[in-house]
């Protein structure tokens, strides 16, 4: 069997990506969710997004939410920022360990998402780095549509590499490859990620996987087989870009933690607390979440029930 890592780092993105396409929750409810997730043992948590409330109403009042969050020791909190103004707002709010900028591989989705060309967004990344660096904040850049653009179709791996090289050249310290509409499969993961590992060996890579076509878990396993150990996941599997048709559903935190735990791969995350947070999330959004483990329960619970039967 291909060697697998002994430990994987999960960044919880539910309070941002998970909620951005939901009806807006109150500041208090968003704080409740973040606080519950902070107690699960997740090492990283994307808490808020300093984007235009007109564009993404569910992400309004980022500073007010962040001010009320009960920040847990050992959790590295980050904020998503679209440009210099967003970065300045996050820095003014204080307390973040890093900032997350973003752009796409092709103009089609990038214009729908932020109203700019990819070239203009690369300039925005440089401006974000310019204000983050003096504040001592590293910048990670999420490259959306790394495995396919919902408006332009397949994206050549060389194009993903080109964008990654440009943003690293602009000062990004980390890269996150996003499968925005769930177009990736394991072979595409190996091809794109492998190319970046070869050409940008000193740049850490995170994967942000959507489960639109049911491939997120397979893609995560494929990525681990080639050395990727950092993944985004969203409580309940909630999330998806409001600007990408069909982009529903992220890699569910409880599903991936459950799988890794049974495989003997450490995450430091308490699955019972994650499931409690998923239950809270369902009460807040008013509907069932997409996670399989939330619905079926952990396999060891079923196993213990079967052993107890006469």
CSV table of C-alpha atoms in Angstrom, one decimal:
chain,number,residue,atom,x,y,z
A,1,UNK,CA,0.0,0.0,0.0
A,2,UNK,CA,1.2,3.5,-0.8
A,3,UNK,CA,2.6,5.2,2.3
A,4,UNK,CA,0.1,7.5,4.0
A,5,UNK,CA,0.9,10.3,6.5
A,6,UNK,CA,0.7,9.7,10.2
A,7,UNK,CA,-1.0,13.0,10.8
A,8,UNK,CA,-3.2,15.3,8.8
A,9,UNK,CA,-4.1,19.0,9.5
A,10,UNK,CA,-7.7,20.0,9.0
A,11,UNK,CA,-8.7,23.6,8.6
A,12,UNK,CA,-12.4,24.1,9.5
A,13,UNK,CA,-14.0,26.5,7.0
A,14,UNK,CA,-17.7,26.0,7.9
A,15,UNK,CA,-18.2,29.4,9.5
A,16,UNK,CA,-17.1,31.0,6.2
A,17,UNK,CA,-17.5,28.7,3.2
A,18,UNK,CA,-20.2,26.6,4.9
A,19,UNK,CA,-22.5,29.6,5.7
A,20,UNK,CA,-21.9,31.9,2.7
A,21,UNK,CA,-24.7,30.4,0.6
A,22,UNK,CA,-27.1,29.9,3.5
A,23,UNK,CA,-29.7,32.5,4.6
A,24,UNK,CA,-27.8,35.0,6.8
A,25,UNK,CA,-27.5,34.0,10.4
A,26,UNK,CA,-27.4,36.5,13.3
A,27,UNK,CA,-24.1,37.6,14.7
A,28,UNK,CA,-24.8,35.6,17.9
A,29,UNK,CA,-25.6,32.4,16.0
A,30,UNK,CA,-22.4,32.6,14.0
A,31,UNK,CA,-20.4,33.2,17.2
A,32,UNK,CA,-22.1,30.1,18.8
A,33,UNK,CA,-21.0,28.0,15.8
A,34,UNK,CA,-17.4,29.2,15.8
A,35,UNK,CA,-17.1,28.7,19.6
A,36,UNK,CA,-18.4,25.2,19.3
A,37,UNK,CA,-16.0,24.4,16.5
A,38,UNK,CA,-13.1,25.9,18.4
A,39,UNK,CA,-13.7,23.3,21.1
A,40,UNK,CA,-13.4,20.3,18.7
A,41,UNK,CA,-9.6,20.3,18.6
A,42,UNK,CA,-9.3,21.7,15.0
A,43,UNK,CA,-5.9,23.3,14.7
A,44,UNK,CA,-7.0,25.9,12.1
A,45,UNK,CA,-10.3,27.7,11.6
A,46,UNK,CA,-11.4,30.1,9.0
A,47,UNK,CA,-13.7,32.3,11.0
A,48,UNK,CA,-15.0,35.2,8.9
A,49,UNK,CA,-14.8,36.8,5.5
A,50,UNK,CA,-14.2,40.6,5.0
A,51,UNK,CA,-16.0,40.7,1.7
A,52,UNK,CA,-18.7,43.1,0.5
A,53,UNK,CA,-22.0,42.4,2.4
A,54,UNK,CA,-23.8,43.3,-0.8
A,55,UNK,CA,-22.1,40.6,-2.7
A,56,UNK,CA,-22.3,37.9,0.1
A,57,UNK,CA,-25.0,39.0,2.7
A,58,UNK,CA,-24.3,35.9,4.8
A,59,UNK,CA,-20.8,37.2,5.5
A,60,UNK,CA,-21.8,40.6,6.8
A,61,UNK,CA,-20.7,42.0,10.1
A,62,UNK,CA,-17.4,40.1,10.1
A,63,UNK,CA,-15.8,42.4,12.7
A,64,UNK,CA,-18.7,42.2,15.0
A,65,UNK,CA,-18.7,38.4,14.8
A,66,UNK,CA,-14.9,38.2,15.4
A,67,UNK,CA,-15.0,40.6,18.3
A,68,UNK,CA,-17.4,38.2,20.2
A,69,UNK,CA,-15.6,34.9,19.4
A,70,UNK,CA,-14.2,33.1,22.4
A,71,UNK,CA,-10.8,32.4,21.0
A,72,UNK,CA,-9.4,29.0,22.0
A,73,UNK,CA,-5.6,28.5,22.7
A,74,UNK,CA,-4.1,26.2,20.1
A,75,UNK,CA,-6.5,27.3,17.3
A,76,UNK,CA,-5.0,29.3,14.5
A,77,UNK,CA,-7.7,31.6,13.2
A,78,UNK,CA,-7.7,33.1,9.7
A,79,UNK,CA,-9.9,35.5,7.7
A,80,UNK,CA,-10.8,35.5,4.0
A,81,UNK,CA,-10.0,38.8,2.3
A,82,UNK,CA,-10.7,39.8,-1.3
A,83,UNK,CA,-8.4,42.8,-1.6
A,84,UNK,CA,-6.4,45.5,0.3
A,85,UNK,CA,-9.5,47.0,1.9
A,86,UNK,CA,-10.5,43.6,3.3
A,87,UNK,CA,-7.0,42.9,4.5
A,88,UNK,CA,-6.9,46.3,6.3
A,89,UNK,CA,-10.2,45.5,8.0
A,90,UNK,CA,-8.9,42.1,9.2
A,91,UNK,CA,-5.7,43.7,10.5
A,92,UNK,CA,-7.7,46.3,12.3
A,93,UNK,CA,-9.9,43.7,13.9
A,94,UNK,CA,-6.8,41.9,15.2
A,95,UNK,CA,-6.1,38.5,16.4
A,96,UNK,CA,-5.8,36.5,13.2
A,97,UNK,CA,-2.9,34.2,12.6
A,98,UNK,CA,-3.0,34.5,8.8
A,99,UNK,CA,-5.0,36.0,5.9
A,100,UNK,CA,-6.5,34.1,3.0
A,101,UNK,CA,-6.7,35.8,-0.4
A,102,UNK,CA,-8.2,34.2,-3.4
A,103,UNK,CA,-8.5,34.3,-7.2
A,104,UNK,CA,-9.4,31.8,-10.0
A,105,UNK,CA,-7.5,30.2,-12.8
A,106,UNK,CA,-9.6,31.6,-15.5
A,107,UNK,CA,-11.4,34.9,-16.2
A,108,UNK,CA,-14.8,33.3,-16.5
A,109,UNK,CA,-15.3,32.4,-12.8
A,110,UNK,CA,-13.0,35.1,-11.5
A,111,UNK,CA,-15.2,37.8,-13.1
A,112,UNK,CA,-18.4,36.2,-11.7
A,113,UNK,CA,-16.8,35.9,-8.2
A,114,UNK,CA,-15.0,39.3,-7.8
A,115,UNK,CA,-15.8,41.2,-11.0
A,116,UNK,CA,-12.1,41.3,-12.2
A,117,UNK,CA,-9.8,39.5,-14.5
A,118,UNK,CA,-7.2,37.1,-13.1
A,119,UNK,CA,-4.5,39.6,-13.9
A,120,UNK,CA,-6.3,42.2,-11.8
A,121,UNK,CA,-6.7,39.7,-8.9
A,122,UNK,CA,-3.0,38.9,-9.0
A,123,UNK,CA,-2.4,42.6,-8.4
A,124,UNK,CA,-4.8,42.5,-5.5
A,125,UNK,CA,-2.9,39.6,-4.0
A,126,UNK,CA,0.3,41.7,-4.1
A,127,UNK,CA,-1.5,44.6,-2.3
A,128,UNK,CA,-2.9,42.2,0.3
A,129,UNK,CA,0.7,40.9,0.9
A,130,UNK,CA,1.9,44.5,1.1
A,131,UNK,CA,-0.3,45.3,4.0
A,132,UNK,CA,-0.2,41.9,5.7
A,133,UNK,CA,3.6,41.6,5.8
A,134,UNK,CA,4.2,44.7,8.0
A,135,UNK,CA,1.5,43.3,10.3
A,136,UNK,CA,3.4,40.0,10.6
A,137,UNK,CA,0.6,38.0,8.9
A,138,UNK,CA,1.4,35.4,6.3
A,139,UNK,CA,-0.9,35.2,3.3
A,140,UNK,CA,-2.2,32.0,1.8
A,141,UNK,CA,-3.8,32.3,-1.7
A,142,UNK,CA,-6.7,30.0,-2.6
A,143,UNK,CA,-6.7,29.3,-6.3
A,144,UNK,CA,-10.3,28.6,-7.2
A,145,UNK,CA,-11.3,26.3,-10.1
A,146,UNK,CA,-8.0,24.6,-10.0
A,147,UNK,CA,-9.5,21.4,-11.5
A,148,UNK,CA,-12.1,22.9,-13.8
A,149,UNK,CA,-13.9,26.2,-14.4
A,150,UNK,CA,-17.7,26.2,-14.3
A,151,UNK,CA,-17.8,28.7,-17.2
A,152,UNK,CA,-14.8,27.7,-19.3
A,153,UNK,CA,-14.5,24.0,-18.7
A,154,UNK,CA,-11.2,22.1,-18.1
A,155,UNK,CA,-8.2,24.0,-16.9
A,156,UNK,CA,-4.8,22.8,-18.1
A,157,UNK,CA,-2.5,22.0,-15.2
A,158,UNK,CA,0.1,24.3,-16.7
A,159,UNK,CA,-2.4,27.2,-16.2
A,160,UNK,CA,-2.8,26.3,-12.5
A,161,UNK,CA,1.0,26.3,-12.2
A,162,UNK,CA,1.3,29.6,-13.9
A,163,UNK,CA,-1.2,31.3,-11.5
A,164,UNK,CA,0.5,29.6,-8.5
A,165,UNK,CA,3.9,30.9,-9.6
A,166,UNK,CA,2.5,34.4,-10.1
A,167,UNK,CA,1.0,34.6,-6.7
A,168,UNK,CA,4.0,33.1,-5.0
A,169,UNK,CA,6.1,35.7,-6.8
A,170,UNK,CA,3.7,38.3,-5.4
A,171,UNK,CA,4.5,37.2,-1.9
A,172,UNK,CA,2.1,34.4,-1.1
A,173,UNK,CA,3.6,32.0,1.4
A,174,UNK,CA,1.1,29.2,0.9
A,175,UNK,CA,-1.2,27.9,-1.8
A,176,UNK,CA,-4.6,26.3,-1.5
A,177,UNK,CA,-5.9,24.5,-4.6
A,178,UNK,CA,-9.7,24.6,-4.6
A,179,UNK,CA,-11.9,22.2,-6.5
A,180,UNK,CA,-14.7,24.8,-6.6
A,181,UNK,CA,-17.3,22.8,-8.4
A,182,UNK,CA,-16.2,19.3,-7.6
A,183,UNK,CA,-14.7,18.6,-11.0
A,184,UNK,CA,-11.6,16.8,-9.7
A,185,UNK,CA,-11.0,13.1,-9.7
A,186,UNK,CA,-8.0,11.3,-8.2
A,187,UNK,CA,-6.0,11.2,-11.4
A,188,UNK,CA,-6.5,15.0,-11.9
A,189,UNK,CA,-5.4,15.5,-8.3
A,190,UNK,CA,-2.2,13.6,-8.9
A,191,UNK,CA,-1.6,15.5,-12.2
A,192,UNK,CA,-2.2,19.1,-10.9
A,193,UNK,CA,-0.8,18.7,-7.4
A,194,UNK,CA,2.2,16.7,-8.6
A,195,UNK,CA,3.1,19.4,-11.1
A,196,UNK,CA,3.1,22.1,-8.3
A,197,UNK,CA,5.0,19.9,-6.0
A,198,UNK,CA,7.7,19.5,-8.7
A,199,UNK,CA,7.9,23.2,-9.7
A,200,UNK,CA,7.2,24.8,-6.3
A,201,UNK,CA,8.8,22.4,-3.9
A,202,UNK,CA,9.2,25.0,-1.1
A,203,UNK,CA,5.5,26.2,-1.1
A,204,UNK,CA,3.1,24.4,1.2
A,205,UNK,CA,0.0,23.2,-0.5
A,206,UNK,CA,-3.5,22.8,1.0
A,207,UNK,CA,-6.5,21.2,-0.7
A,208,UNK,CA,-10.0,22.6,-0.6
A,209,UNK,CA,-12.3,19.9,-2.0
A,210,UNK,CA,-16.0,20.1,-2.9
A,211,UNK,CA,-18.2,17.0,-2.9
A,212,UNK,CA,-20.4,18.1,-5.8
A,213,UNK,CA,-20.0,14.8,-7.6
A,214,UNK,CA,-19.2,12.6,-4.6
A,215,UNK,CA,-15.4,12.5,-5.1
A,216,UNK,CA,-14.1,14.6,-2.2
A,217,UNK,CA,-13.1,11.7,0.0
A,218,UNK,CA,-11.5,9.8,-2.8
A,219,UNK,CA,-9.6,13.0,-3.8
A,220,UNK,CA,-8.4,13.5,-0.3
A,221,UNK,CA,-7.1,10.0,-0.1
A,222,UNK,CA,-5.4,10.4,-3.5
A,223,UNK,CA,-3.8,13.6,-2.3
A,224,UNK,CA,-2.5,12.0,0.9
A,225,UNK,CA,-0.9,9.2,-1.3
A,226,UNK,CA,1.4,11.9,-2.8
A,227,UNK,CA,2.2,13.7,0.4
A,228,UNK,CA,-0.5,16.3,0.9
A,229,UNK,CA,-1.3,16.6,4.6
A,230,UNK,CA,-3.4,19.8,4.9
A,231,UNK,CA,-7.1,20.0,3.9
A,232,UNK,CA,-10.0,22.3,4.3
A,233,UNK,CA,-13.2,20.8,5.5
A,234,UNK,CA,-16.6,22.2,6.4
A,235,UNK,CA,-18.8,21.1,9.3
A,236,UNK,CA,-21.8,19.2,7.9
A,237,UNK,CA,-20.4,19.3,4.4
A,238,UNK,CA,-22.1,22.7,4.0
A,239,UNK,CA,-20.8,25.3,1.5
A,240,UNK,CA,-20.2,26.2,-2.0
A,241,UNK,CA,-19.7,29.4,-3.9
A,242,UNK,CA,-22.8,31.4,-4.7
A,243,UNK,CA,-21.1,32.4,-8.0
A,244,UNK,CA,-20.5,28.9,-9.3
A,245,UNK,CA,-23.5,26.9,-10.5
A,246,UNK,CA,-23.8,23.5,-8.8
A,247,UNK,CA,-21.0,24.2,-6.4
A,248,UNK,CA,-22.8,22.7,-3.4
A,249,UNK,CA,-21.1,20.7,-0.7
A,250,UNK,CA,-17.7,20.7,0.8
A,251,UNK,CA,-15.6,17.8,2.2
A,252,UNK,CA,-17.5,17.2,5.4
A,253,UNK,CA,-15.3,17.6,8.6
A,254,UNK,CA,-17.0,14.8,10.4
A,255,UNK,CA,-16.7,12.4,7.4
A,256,UNK,CA,-13.0,13.0,6.8
A,257,UNK,CA,-12.2,12.9,10.6
A,258,UNK,CA,-14.1,9.7,10.9
A,259,UNK,CA,-12.2,8.1,8.0
A,260,UNK,CA,-8.8,9.3,9.1
A,261,UNK,CA,-9.4,8.1,12.7
A,262,UNK,CA,-10.3,4.6,11.6
A,263,UNK,CA,-7.2,4.5,9.4
A,264,UNK,CA,-5.0,5.4,12.3
A,265,UNK,CA,-4.1,8.9,10.9
A,266,UNK,CA,-4.1,11.5,13.7
A,267,UNK,CA,-5.9,14.8,13.4
A,268,UNK,CA,-6.2,15.9,17.1
A,269,UNK,CA,-9.9,16.4,16.5
A,270,UNK,CA,-12.6,15.0,18.8
A,271,UNK,CA,-15.3,13.5,16.5
A,272,UNK,CA,-18.0,13.5,19.2
A,273,UNK,CA,-17.6,17.3,19.6
A,274,UNK,CA,-17.7,17.7,15.8
A,275,UNK,CA,-20.9,15.8,15.7
A,276,UNK,CA,-22.3,18.0,18.5
A,277,UNK,CA,-21.3,21.0,16.4
A,278,UNK,CA,-23.1,19.5,13.4
A,279,UNK,CA,-26.2,19.1,15.4
A,280,UNK,CA,-26.0,22.7,16.5
A,281,UNK,CA,-25.5,23.8,12.8
A,282,UNK,CA,-28.6,21.9,11.8
A,283,UNK,CA,-30.6,23.8,14.4
A,284,UNK,CA,-29.1,27.2,13.2
A,285,UNK,CA,-29.7,26.7,9.4
A,286,UNK,CA,-33.0,24.9,9.8
A,287,UNK,CA,-32.2,21.9,7.6
A,288,UNK,CA,-30.3,18.6,7.7
A,289,UNK,CA,-26.6,18.8,6.7
A,290,UNK,CA,-24.9,16.7,4.0
A,291,UNK,CA,-22.6,14.7,6.2
A,292,UNK,CA,-22.9,10.9,6.0
A,293,UNK,CA,-21.5,10.3,9.5
A,294,UNK,CA,-23.9,12.8,11.0
A,295,UNK,CA,-26.7,10.7,9.5
A,296,UNK,CA,-25.4,7.2,10.0
A,297,UNK,CA,-23.1,7.6,13.0
A,298,UNK,CA,-19.5,6.4,13.4
A,299,UNK,CA,-18.9,2.9,12.3
A,300,UNK,CA,-17.6,1.9,15.8
A,301,UNK,CA,-21.0,2.8,17.3
A,302,UNK,CA,-22.7,0.4,14.9
A,303,UNK,CA,-20.1,-2.2,15.5
A,304,UNK,CA,-20.6,-2.0,19.3
A,305,UNK,CA,-24.3,-2.4,18.9
A,306,UNK,CA,-23.9,-5.5,16.8
A,307,UNK,CA,-21.5,-7.0,19.3
A,308,UNK,CA,-24.1,-6.4,22.0
A,309,UNK,CA,-26.9,-8.2,20.2
A,310,UNK,CA,-27.4,-11.8,21.3
